[in-house]
Coordinates of C-alpha atoms in Angstrom, one line a residue:
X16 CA 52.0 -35.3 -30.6
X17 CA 51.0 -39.3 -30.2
X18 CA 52.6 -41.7 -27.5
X19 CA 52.1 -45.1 -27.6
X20 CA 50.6 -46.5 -24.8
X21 CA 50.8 -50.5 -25.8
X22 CA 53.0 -52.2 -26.8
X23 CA 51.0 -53.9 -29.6
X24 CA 48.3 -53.2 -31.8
X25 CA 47.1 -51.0 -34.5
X26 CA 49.2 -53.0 -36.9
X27 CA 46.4 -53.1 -39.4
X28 CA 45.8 -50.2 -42.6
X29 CA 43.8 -47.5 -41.5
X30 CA 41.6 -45.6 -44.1
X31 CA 40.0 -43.0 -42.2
X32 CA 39.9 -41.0 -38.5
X33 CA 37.2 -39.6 -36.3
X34 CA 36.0 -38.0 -32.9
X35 CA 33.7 -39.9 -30.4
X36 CA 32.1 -38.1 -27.5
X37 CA 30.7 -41.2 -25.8
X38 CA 32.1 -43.9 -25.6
X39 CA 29.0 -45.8 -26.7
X40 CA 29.4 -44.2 -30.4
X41 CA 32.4 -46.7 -30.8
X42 CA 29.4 -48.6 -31.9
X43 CA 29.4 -47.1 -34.6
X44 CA 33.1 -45.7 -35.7
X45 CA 34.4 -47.1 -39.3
X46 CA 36.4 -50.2 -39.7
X47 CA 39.8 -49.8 -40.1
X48 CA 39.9 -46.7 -38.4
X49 CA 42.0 -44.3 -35.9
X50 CA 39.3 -43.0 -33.4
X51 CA 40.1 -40.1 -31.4
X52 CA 38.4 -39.6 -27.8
X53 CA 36.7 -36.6 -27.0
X54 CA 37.7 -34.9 -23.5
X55 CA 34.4 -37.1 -21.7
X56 CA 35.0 -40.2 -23.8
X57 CA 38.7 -39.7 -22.7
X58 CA 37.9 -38.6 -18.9
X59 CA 36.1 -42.5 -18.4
X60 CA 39.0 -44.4 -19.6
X61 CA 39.3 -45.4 -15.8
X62 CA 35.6 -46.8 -15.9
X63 CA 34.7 -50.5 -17.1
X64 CA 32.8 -48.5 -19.6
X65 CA 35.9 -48.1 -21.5
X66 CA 37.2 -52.2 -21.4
X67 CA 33.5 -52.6 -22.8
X68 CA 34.2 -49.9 -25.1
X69 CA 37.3 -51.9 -26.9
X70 CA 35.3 -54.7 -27.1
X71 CA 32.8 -52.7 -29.3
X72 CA 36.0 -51.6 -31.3
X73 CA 37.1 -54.7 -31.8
X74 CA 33.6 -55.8 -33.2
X75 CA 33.8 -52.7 -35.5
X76 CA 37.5 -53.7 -36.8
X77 CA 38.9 -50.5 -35.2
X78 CA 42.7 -50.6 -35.8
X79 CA 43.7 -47.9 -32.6
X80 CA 42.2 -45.2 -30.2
X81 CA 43.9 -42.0 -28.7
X82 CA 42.9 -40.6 -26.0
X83 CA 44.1 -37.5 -23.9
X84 CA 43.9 -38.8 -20.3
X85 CA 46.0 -41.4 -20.4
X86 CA 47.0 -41.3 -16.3
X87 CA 43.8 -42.9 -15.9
X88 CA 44.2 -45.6 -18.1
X89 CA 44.4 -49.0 -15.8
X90 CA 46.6 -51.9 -16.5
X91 CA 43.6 -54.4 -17.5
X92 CA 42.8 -51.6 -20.4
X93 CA 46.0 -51.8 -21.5
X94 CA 46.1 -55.2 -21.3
X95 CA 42.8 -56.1 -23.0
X96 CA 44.0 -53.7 -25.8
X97 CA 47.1 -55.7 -26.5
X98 CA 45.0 -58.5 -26.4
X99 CA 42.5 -57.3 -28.8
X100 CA 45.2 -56.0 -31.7
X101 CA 44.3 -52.5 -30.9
X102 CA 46.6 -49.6 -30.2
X103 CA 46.2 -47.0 -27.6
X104 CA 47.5 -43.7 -28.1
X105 CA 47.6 -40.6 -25.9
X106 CA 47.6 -37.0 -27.0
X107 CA 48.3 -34.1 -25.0
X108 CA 45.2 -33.4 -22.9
X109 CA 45.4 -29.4 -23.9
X110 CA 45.8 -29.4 -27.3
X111 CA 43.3 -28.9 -30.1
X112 CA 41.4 -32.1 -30.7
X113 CA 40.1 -31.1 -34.4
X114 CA 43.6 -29.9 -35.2
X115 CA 45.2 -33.4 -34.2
X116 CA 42.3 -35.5 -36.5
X117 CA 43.2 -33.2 -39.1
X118 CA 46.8 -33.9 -39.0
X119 CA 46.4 -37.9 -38.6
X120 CA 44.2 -37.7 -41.6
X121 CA 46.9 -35.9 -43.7
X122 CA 48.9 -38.7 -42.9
X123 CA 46.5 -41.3 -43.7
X124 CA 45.4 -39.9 -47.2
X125 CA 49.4 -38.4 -47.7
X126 CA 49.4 -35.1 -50.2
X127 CA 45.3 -34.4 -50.0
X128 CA 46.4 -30.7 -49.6
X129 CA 43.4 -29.9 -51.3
X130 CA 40.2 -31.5 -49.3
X131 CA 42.5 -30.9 -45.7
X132 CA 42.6 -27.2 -46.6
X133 CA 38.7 -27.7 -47.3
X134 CA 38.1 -28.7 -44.0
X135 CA 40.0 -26.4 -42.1
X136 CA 38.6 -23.2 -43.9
X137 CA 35.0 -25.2 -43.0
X138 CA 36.4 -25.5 -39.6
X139 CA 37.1 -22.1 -39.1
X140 CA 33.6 -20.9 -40.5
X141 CA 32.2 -23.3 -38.0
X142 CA 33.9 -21.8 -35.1
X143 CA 32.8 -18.2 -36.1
X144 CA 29.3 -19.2 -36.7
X145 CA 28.8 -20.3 -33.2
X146 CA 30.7 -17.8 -31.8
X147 CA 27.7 -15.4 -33.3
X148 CA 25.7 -18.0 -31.9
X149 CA 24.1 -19.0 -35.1
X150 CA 21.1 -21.2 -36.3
X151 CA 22.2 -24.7 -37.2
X152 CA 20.8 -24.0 -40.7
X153 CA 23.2 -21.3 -40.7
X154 CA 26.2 -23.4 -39.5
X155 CA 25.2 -25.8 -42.0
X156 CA 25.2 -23.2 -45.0
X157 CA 28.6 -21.8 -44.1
X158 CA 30.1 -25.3 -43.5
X159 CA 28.9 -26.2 -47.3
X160 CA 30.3 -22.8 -49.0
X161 CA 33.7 -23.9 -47.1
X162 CA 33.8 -27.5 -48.1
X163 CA 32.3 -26.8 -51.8
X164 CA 29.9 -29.7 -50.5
X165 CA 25.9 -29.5 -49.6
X166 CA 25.8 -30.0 -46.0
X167 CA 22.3 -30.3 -45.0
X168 CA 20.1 -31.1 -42.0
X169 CA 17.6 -33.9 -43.3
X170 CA 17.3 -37.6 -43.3
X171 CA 20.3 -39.0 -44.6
X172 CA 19.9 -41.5 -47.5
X173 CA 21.6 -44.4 -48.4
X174 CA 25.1 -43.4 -49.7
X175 CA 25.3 -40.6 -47.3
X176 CA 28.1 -39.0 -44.6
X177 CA 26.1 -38.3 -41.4
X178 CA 25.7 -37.7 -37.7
X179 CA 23.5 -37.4 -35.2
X180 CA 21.8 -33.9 -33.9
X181 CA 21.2 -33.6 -30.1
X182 CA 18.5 -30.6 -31.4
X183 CA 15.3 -32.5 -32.3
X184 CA 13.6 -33.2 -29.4
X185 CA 11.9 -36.5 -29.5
X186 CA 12.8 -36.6 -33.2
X187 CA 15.9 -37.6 -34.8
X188 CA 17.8 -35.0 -36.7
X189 CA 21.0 -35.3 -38.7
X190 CA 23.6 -33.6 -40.2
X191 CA 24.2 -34.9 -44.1
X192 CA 26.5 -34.8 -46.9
X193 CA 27.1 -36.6 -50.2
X194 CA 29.5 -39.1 -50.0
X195 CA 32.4 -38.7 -52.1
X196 CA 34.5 -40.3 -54.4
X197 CA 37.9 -40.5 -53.0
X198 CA 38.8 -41.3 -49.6
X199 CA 40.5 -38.3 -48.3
X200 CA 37.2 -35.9 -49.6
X201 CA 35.5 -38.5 -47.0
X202 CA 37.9 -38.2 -44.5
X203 CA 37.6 -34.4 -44.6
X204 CA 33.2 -33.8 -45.0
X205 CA 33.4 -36.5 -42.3
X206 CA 35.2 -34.8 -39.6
X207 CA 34.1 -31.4 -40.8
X208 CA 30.3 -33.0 -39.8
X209 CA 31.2 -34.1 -36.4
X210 CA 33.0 -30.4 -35.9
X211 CA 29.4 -29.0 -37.1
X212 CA 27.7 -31.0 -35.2
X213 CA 29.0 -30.5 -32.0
X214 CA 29.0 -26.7 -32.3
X215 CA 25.0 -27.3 -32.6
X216 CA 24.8 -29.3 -30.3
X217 CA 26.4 -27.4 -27.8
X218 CA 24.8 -24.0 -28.5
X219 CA 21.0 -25.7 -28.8
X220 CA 22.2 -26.9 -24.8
X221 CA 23.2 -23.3 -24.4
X222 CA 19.7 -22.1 -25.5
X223 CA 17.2 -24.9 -23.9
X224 CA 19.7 -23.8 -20.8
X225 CA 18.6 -19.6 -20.9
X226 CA 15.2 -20.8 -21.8
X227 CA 14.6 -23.3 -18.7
X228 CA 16.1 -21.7 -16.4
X229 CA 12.5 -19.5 -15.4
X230 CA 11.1 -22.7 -16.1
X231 CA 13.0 -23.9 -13.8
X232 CA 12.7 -21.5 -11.1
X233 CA 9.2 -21.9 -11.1
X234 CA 9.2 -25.0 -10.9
X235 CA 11.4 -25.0 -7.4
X236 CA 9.2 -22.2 -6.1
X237 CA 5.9 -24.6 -6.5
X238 CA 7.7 -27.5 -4.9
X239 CA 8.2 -25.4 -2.1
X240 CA 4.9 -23.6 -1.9
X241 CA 3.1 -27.4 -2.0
X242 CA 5.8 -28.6 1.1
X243 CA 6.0 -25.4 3.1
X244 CA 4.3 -25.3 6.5
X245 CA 2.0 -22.8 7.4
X246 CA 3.2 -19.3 8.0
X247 CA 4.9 -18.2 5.2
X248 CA 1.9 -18.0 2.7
X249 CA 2.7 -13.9 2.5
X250 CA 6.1 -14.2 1.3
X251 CA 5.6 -17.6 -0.9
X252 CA 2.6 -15.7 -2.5
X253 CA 4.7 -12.4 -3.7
X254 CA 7.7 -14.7 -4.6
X255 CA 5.2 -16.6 -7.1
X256 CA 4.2 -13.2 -8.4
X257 CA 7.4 -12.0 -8.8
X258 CA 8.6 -15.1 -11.5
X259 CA 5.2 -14.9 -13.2
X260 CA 2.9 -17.6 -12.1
X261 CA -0.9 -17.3 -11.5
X262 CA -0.9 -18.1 -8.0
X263 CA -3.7 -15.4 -7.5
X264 CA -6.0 -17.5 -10.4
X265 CA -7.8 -21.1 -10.3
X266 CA -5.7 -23.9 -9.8
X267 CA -5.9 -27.7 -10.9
X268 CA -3.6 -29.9 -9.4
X269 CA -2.5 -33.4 -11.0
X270 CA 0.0 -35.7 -8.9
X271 CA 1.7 -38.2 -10.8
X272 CA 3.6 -41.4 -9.5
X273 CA 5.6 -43.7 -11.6
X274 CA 5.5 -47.3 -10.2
X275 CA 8.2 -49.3 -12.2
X276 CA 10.6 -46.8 -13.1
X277 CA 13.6 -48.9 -11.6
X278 CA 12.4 -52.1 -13.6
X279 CA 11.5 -49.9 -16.9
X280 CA 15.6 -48.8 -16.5
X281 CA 16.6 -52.4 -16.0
X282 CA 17.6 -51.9 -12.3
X283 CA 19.9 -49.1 -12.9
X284 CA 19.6 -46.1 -10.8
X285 CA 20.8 -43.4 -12.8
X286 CA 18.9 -44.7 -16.0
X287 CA 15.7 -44.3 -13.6
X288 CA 16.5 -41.1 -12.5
X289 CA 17.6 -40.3 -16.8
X290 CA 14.3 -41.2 -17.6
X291 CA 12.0 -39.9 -15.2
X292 CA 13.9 -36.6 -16.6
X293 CA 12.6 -37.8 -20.1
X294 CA 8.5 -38.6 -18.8
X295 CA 8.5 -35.4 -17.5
X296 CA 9.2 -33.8 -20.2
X297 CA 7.2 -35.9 -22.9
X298 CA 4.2 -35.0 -20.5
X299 CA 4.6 -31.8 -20.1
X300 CA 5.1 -31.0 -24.0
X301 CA 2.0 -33.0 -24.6
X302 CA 0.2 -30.9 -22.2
X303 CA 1.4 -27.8 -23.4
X304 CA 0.3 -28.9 -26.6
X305 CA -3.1 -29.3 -25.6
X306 CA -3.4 -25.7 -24.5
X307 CA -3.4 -23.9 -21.6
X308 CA -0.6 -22.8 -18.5
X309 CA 1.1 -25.8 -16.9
X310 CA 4.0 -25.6 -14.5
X311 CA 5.3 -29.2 -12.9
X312 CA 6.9 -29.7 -9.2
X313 CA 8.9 -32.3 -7.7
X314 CA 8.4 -33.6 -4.7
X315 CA 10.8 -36.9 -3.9
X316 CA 10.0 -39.2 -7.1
X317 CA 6.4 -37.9 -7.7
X318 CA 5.4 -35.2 -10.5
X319 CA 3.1 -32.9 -9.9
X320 CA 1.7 -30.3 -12.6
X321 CA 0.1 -27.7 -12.1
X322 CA -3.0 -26.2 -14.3
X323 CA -3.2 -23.0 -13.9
X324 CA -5.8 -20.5 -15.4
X325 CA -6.6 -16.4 -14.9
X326 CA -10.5 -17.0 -14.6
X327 CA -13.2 -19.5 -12.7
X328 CA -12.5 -23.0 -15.3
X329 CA -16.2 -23.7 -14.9
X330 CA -17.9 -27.3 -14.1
X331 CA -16.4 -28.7 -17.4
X332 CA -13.1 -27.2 -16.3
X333 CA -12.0 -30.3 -14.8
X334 CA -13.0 -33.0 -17.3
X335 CA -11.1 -30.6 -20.0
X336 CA -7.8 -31.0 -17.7
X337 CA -8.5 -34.8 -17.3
X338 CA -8.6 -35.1 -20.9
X339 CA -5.3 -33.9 -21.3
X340 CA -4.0 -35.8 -18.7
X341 CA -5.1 -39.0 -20.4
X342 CA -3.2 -38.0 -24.0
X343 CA -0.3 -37.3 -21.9
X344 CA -0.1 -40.7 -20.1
X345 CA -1.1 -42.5 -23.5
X346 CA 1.9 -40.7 -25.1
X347 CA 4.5 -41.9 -22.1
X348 CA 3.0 -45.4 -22.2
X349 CA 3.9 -44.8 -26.1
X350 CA 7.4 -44.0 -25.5
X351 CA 7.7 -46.6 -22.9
X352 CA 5.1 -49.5 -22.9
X353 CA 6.0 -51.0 -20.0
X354 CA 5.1 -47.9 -17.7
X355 CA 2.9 -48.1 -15.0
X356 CA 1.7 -45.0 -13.4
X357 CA -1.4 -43.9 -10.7
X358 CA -2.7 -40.5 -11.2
X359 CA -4.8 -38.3 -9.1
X360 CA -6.8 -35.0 -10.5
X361 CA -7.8 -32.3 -7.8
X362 CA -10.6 -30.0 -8.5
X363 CA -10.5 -26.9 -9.6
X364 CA -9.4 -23.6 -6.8
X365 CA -8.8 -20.6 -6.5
X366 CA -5.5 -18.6 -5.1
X367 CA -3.1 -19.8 -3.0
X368 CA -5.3 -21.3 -0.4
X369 CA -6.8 -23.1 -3.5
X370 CA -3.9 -24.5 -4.4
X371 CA -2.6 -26.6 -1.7
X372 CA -6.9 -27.5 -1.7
X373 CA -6.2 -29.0 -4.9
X374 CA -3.0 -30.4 -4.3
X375 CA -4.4 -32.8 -1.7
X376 CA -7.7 -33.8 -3.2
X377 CA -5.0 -34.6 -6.0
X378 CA -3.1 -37.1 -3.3
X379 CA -6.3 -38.3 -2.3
X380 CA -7.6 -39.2 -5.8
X381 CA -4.1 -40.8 -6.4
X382 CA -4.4 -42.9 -3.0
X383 CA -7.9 -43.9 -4.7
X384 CA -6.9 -45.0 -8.0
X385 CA -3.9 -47.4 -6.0
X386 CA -6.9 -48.8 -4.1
X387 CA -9.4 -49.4 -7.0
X388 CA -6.4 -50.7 -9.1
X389 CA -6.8 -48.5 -11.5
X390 CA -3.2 -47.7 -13.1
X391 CA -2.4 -46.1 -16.3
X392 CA -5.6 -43.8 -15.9
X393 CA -6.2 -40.4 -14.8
X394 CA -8.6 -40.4 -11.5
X395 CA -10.5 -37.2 -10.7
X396 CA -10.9 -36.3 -7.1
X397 CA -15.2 -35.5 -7.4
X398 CA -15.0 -39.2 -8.7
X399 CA -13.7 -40.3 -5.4
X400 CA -17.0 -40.3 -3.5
X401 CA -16.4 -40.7 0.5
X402 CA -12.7 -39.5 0.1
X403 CA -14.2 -36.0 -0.6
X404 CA -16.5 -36.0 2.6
X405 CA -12.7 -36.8 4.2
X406 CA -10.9 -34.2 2.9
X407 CA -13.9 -31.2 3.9
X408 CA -13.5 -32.8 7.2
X409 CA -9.9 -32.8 8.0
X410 CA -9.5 -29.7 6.3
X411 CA -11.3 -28.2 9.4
X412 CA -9.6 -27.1 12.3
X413 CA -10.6 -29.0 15.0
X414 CA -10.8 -32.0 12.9
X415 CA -7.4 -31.6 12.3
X416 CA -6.1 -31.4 16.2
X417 CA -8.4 -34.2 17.3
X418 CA -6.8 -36.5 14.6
X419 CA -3.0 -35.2 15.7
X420 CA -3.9 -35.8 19.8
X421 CA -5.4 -39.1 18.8
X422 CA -2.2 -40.2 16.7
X423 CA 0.4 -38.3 18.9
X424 CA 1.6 -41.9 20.8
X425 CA 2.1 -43.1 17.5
X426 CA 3.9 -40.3 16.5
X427 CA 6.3 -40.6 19.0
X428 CA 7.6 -43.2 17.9
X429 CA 9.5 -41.7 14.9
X430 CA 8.5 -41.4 11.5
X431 CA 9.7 -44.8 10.0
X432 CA 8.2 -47.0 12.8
X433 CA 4.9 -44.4 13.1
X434 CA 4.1 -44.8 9.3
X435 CA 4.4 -48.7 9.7
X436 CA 2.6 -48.8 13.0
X437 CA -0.6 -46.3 11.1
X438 CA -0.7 -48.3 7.8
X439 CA -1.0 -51.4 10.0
X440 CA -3.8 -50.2 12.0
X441 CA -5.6 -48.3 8.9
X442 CA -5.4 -52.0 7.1
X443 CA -7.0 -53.9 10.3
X444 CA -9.7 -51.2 10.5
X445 CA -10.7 -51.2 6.6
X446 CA -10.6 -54.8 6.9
X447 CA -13.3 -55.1 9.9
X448 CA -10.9 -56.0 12.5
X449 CA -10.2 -59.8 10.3
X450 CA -6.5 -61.0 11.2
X451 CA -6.6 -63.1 7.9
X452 CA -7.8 -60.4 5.6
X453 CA -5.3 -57.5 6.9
X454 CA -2.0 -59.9 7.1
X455 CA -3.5 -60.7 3.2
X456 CA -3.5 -56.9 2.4
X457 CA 0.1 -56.3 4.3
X458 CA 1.6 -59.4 2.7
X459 CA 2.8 -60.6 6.5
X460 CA 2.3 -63.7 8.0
X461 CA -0.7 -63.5 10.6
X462 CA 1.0 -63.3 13.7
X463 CA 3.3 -60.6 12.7
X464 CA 0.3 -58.7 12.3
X465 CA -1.5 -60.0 16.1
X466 CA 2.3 -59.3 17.1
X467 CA 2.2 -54.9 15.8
X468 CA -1.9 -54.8 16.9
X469 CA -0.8 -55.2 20.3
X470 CA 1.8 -53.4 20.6
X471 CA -0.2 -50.3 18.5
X472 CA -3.1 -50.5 20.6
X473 CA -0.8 -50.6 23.8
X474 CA 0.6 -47.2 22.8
X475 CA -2.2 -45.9 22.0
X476 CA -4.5 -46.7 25.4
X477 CA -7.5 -46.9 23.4
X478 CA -10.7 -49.7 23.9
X479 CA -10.7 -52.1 20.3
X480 CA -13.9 -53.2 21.0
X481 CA -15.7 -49.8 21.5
X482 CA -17.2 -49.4 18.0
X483 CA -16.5 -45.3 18.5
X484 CA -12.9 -45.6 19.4
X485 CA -12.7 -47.6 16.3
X486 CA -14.3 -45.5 13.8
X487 CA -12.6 -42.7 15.1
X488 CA -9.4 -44.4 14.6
X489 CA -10.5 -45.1 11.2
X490 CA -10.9 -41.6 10.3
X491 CA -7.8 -40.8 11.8
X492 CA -5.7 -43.3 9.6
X493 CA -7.4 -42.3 6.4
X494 CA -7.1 -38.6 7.2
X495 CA -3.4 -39.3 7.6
X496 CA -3.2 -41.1 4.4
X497 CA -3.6 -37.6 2.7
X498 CA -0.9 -35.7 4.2

């Protein structure tokens, strides 16, 4: 059933075995313990995740660790093992996981028939419970009548057997029993609480899967309606009808752009992207605890949420969304002080038209709270002042083409450089045409910044010094900045 896999090691007593599902939990495992891998803990035994998880072994006086992938087990595991005094064993990959840790602990504890038949009736109750798909207080109940033990779902307390719950939300649950007298009775209520556990665990992911998946699809179908191009308002409209969402009442758009999420993750790129998952949905709780119907989208790193309501909000409409918007960004700057965020608020608007209205006086608010330096605050777009004369301007027609014509050389000259070669010329402009003060704004040296004018103005075949050209140029850059 076990095969060595050093040489050395795992010389030392061991009192009790149990099951890890993440390698980080090693953290935590008993001293003088056998700790048995689960199939994920086991399936990053190639990974330097698993040489740093021997080294939290050996702080916790581990005496040996099975896995059941051993193929991927590299030489300087092995070898740091050997080095460490701890013995790696492998178990067959298919086999039953709770049936090996129930045999390595009849071994340890020798003839405790008694509290190993305990835990395998509680085993098997376990298994039939979420089979039926059962509450966890329910698993809980028929893992106690099994064991002949209270098994409980409360804050453990000093002397107590425990493990973690994945079923709380923000809040920490556990799973708790009595500790007991002899060591085999704690062998068994131990491993029968990981068993438990898990089967909560995985049938609470089950559920929040079923429920989010409308959320879910809404979600996707608002990302798309905010990034579509024109011509396809018709079948985006009956789409949004057909999974529920108000696209037909009054809409209040809030974009939401996290600033330091790479440094807040300590330079790690999938903690970032792990805990932008988690600020989205502390905010959205929080705003769903305030009342009302709120639906997010994702657009590249931004959030966007969406307020959506059946009749006309009224004028205090919008400072009733702003007000939940500022609980919401207190309670991430709670979970994580460090944070720093810009917010825009649109107004309020009806249908679908009205909701790519709102979605860019949202933008524009945001691009106004950057400018103001006003982070960690929710900026509403009628508080904007001259970026709401913009946005009735370039939301007209001709507007619309004589900013695109003007622009079109820039365009031209792909995305990346055109974006560049725009900000530049929007900076020099809101700067009254000073050098100094725009290279200041752009952090570049001077003549970088005399260097991209030319060549801007150049493409563009347009007069600097004509005080219309200009302003129209202006207009043009800052209409852009909305899009």
């Amino acid at each position: 059933m076990l095969t060595p896999l050093t040489e050395t090691g795992g010389e030392c007593e061991i009192e009790s075995v149990s099951m890890v599902e993440d390698l980080g939990e090693l953290n935590e495992a008993p001293p003088n313990s056998i700790v048995i891998l689960g199939r994920e803990a086991s399936a990053e035994a190639f990974s330097y995740r698993f040489d740093m998880g021997l080294r939290l072994a050996l702080h916790r006086q581990v005496s040996a660790i099975v896995v059941t992938a051993p193929s991927a087990l590299g030489p300087s595991a092995r070898a740091i093992a050997e080095r460490m005094d701890i013995g790696l064993l492998s178990a067959t990959s298919n086999g039953d996981l709770a049936a090996l840790a129930i045999a390595i602990d009849r071994e340890i504890v020798g003839g405790a028939d008694a509290a190993l038949a305990r835990a395998a009736a509680a085993r098997r109750a376990i298994d039939a419970a979420e089979v039926q798909k059962a509450t966890p207080e329910v698993v809980a109940e028929r893992a106690s009548e099994a064991l002949g033990v209270a098994v409980e779902i409360r804050e453990p307390e000093e002397h107590d057997l425990y493990v973690s719950l994945a079923v709380g939300g923000e809040d920490e649950s556990y799973l708790v029993a009595p500790r007991q007298e002899d060591a085999s009775g704690n062998a068994a209520v131990g491993l029968i609480l990981e068993i438990a556990a898990a089967a909560i665990n995985r049938m609470a992911a089950e559920a929040r899967r079923v429920e989010e998946l409308p959320v879910l699809s809404r979600s996707e179908l608002l990302s798309e309606i905010l990034q579509s191009p024109p011509g396809r308002e018709s079948e985006l409209r009956d789409r949004a009808r057909s999974v529920g969402l108000l696209i037909d009442g009054w809409h209040t758009v809030v974009h939401v752009e996290f600033e330091n999420l790479l440094a807040a993750a300590r330079q790690e790129e999938a903690a970032a992207l792990e805990l932008a998952q988690t600020l989205r949905r502390v905010a959205l709780q929080s705003l769903h605890a305030a009342g009302g119907e709120w639906h997010d989208a994702r657009i590249g790193h931004a959030l966007i949420i969406v307020h959506m309501k059946r009749t006309d909000p009224g004028p205090r409409g919008g400072r009733t969304v702003a007000s939940s918007v500022e609980q919401a960004i207190q309670r991430l700057r709670s979970r994580v002080p460090e944070l720093m965020l810009h917010c825009g608020i649109g107004s309020a608007h009806a249908g679908y038209p009205g909701l790519l209205a709102s979605a860019a006086e949202a933008r524009a608010a945001l691009a106004a709270a950057r400018t103001t330096s006003r982070p960690n605050t929710a900026v509403e777009f009628d508080t904007v002042g001259l970026r709401r004369m913009l946005i009735e301007w370039y939301s007209v027609g001709t507007a619309r083409e004589a900013v695109a014509t003007l622009l079109a050389p820039l365009d031209k000259l792909g995305r990346r450089r055109s974006e560049v070669a725009i900000r530049t010329l929007g900076a020099y402009l809101d700067n009254h045409c000073s050098l100094s003060q725009t290279a200041k704004a752009l952090h570049l040296h001077r003549n970088s910044v005399t260097y991209r004018l030319e060549r801007i103005f150049k493409v563009l075949d347009v007069d600097p010094d004509d005080p219309d050209e200009r302003l129209l140029l202006q207009l043009a850059c800052r209409a852009r900045s909305l899009r």
